[in-house]
C-alpha positions as CSV (number, residue, x, y, z in Angstrom):
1,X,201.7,111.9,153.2
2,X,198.5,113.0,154.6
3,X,194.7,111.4,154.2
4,X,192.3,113.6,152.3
5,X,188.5,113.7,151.4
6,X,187.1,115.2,148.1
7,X,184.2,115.6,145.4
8,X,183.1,116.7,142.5
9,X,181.2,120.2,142.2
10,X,177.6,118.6,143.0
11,X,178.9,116.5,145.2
12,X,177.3,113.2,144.3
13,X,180.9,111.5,143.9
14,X,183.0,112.1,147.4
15,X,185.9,110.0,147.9
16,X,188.9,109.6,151.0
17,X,192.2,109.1,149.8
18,X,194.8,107.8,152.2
19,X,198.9,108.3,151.8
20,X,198.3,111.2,149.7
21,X,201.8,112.7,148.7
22,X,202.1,116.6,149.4
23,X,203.2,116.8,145.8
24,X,201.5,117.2,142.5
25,X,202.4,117.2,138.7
26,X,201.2,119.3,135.8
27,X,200.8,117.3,132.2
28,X,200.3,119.8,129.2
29,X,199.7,117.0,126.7
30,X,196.6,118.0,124.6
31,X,194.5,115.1,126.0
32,X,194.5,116.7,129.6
33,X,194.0,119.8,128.5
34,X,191.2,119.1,126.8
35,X,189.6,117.0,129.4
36,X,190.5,120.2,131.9
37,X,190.5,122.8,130.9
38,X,193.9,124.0,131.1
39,X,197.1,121.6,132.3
40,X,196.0,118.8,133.9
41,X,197.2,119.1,137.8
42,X,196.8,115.9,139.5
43,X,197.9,113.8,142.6
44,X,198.3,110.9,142.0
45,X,197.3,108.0,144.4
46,X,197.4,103.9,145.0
47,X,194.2,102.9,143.4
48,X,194.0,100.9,146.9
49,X,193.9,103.6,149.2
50,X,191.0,105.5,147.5
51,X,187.1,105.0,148.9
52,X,185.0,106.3,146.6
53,X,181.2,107.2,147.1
54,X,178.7,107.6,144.7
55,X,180.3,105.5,142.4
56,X,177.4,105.2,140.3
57,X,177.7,108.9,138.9
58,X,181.2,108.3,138.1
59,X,181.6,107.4,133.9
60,X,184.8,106.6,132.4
61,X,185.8,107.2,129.0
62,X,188.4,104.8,127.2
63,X,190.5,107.7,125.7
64,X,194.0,106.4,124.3
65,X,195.3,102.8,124.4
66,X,196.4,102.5,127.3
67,X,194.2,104.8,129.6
68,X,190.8,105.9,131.2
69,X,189.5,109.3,132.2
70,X,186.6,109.3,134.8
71,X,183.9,112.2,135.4
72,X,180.7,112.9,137.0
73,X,178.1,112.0,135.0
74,X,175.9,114.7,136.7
75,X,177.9,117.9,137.0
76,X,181.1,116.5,134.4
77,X,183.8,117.1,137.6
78,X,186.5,115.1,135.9
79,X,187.4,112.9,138.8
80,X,190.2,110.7,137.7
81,X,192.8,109.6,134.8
82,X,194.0,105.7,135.3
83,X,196.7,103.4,133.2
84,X,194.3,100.8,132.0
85,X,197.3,98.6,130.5
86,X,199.7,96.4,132.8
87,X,203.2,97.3,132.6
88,X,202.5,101.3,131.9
89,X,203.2,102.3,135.5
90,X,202.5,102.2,139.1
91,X,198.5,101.2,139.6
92,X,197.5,105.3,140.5
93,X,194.7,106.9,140.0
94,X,195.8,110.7,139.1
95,X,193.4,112.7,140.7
96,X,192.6,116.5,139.9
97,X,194.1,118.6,142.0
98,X,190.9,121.1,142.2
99,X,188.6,118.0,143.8
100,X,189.9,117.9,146.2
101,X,188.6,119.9,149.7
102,X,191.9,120.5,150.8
103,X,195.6,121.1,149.2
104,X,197.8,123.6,151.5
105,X,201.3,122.8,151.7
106,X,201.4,121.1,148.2
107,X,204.0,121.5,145.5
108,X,204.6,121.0,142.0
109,X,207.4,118.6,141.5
110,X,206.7,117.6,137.9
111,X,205.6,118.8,134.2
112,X,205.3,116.9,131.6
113,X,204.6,117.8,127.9
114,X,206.3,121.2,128.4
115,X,206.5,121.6,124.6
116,X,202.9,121.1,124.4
117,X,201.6,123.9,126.8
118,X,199.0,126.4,125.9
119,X,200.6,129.5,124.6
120,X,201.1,132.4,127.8
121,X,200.8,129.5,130.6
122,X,204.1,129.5,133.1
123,X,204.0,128.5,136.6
124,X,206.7,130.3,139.2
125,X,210.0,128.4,139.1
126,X,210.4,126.1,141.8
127,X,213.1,123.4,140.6
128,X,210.6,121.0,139.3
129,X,211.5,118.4,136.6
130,X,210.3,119.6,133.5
131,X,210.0,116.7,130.5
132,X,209.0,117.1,127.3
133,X,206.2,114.8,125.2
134,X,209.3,112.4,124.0
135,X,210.4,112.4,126.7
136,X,207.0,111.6,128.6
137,X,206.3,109.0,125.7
138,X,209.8,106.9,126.3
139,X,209.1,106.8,130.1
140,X,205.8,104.5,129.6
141,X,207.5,102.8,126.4
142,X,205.3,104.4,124.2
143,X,205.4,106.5,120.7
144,X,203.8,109.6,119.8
145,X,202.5,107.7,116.5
């Protein structure tokens, strides 16, 4: 685990994260995709070790039950995706793998929603755990109704 700094493309939201894990995962559900573009590829992160600055650009938008999605309300950098319910994980925030300034030497150790992935999009084999929506859903508890 390694500290890191990052921001969004205009830079008016910068943050630091400490501990940061030299792994990432990939989540295909339509929700991230949306939100990114593509697969979501995040880090995630204590919500305690992250400083951020120029908090007052950053908007969140209430997007499921039981979680948040946070952007740049100047350039629209999506800058985070947070469990907002107790007892649906670890307190992370799952941070975008593109904000941040620095990522050499990471891997992908995870993909979730593999049965929901845009048609054509494969990443290189590297003995990841792969999980499908179900099986992503039963991890937090939840349904897919």
């Amino acid at each position: 685990m390694t500290d890191k700094t990052g921001q969004c493309m205009c830079g008016a939201v910068t943050f630091s994260a400490r501990d940061v894990p030299d792994h990432f995962s990939a989540c295909h559900c339509e929700m991230c995709r949306r939100w990114s573009g593509s697969a979501l590829l995040a880090v995630h992160v204590p919500l305690e070790g992250v400083t951020w600055k120029g908090e007052a650009h950053i908007r969140t938008l209430q997007t499921s039950d039981w979680a948040e999605r946070a952007f740049c309300q100047r350039c629209g950098t999506p800058m985070y995706y947070h469990l907002t319910v107790d007892g649906y994980g670890p307190e992370n925030y799952s941070i975008p793998l593109g904000v941040f300034d620095e990522t050499t030497g990471m891997t992908m150790t995870l993909e979730s929603f593999v049965d929901c992935k845009a048609g054509g999009l494969a990443y290189a084999e590297n003995g990841r755990e792969q999980v499908t929506r179900a099986d992503t859903l039963a991890t937090y508890g939840m349904t897919g109704d």
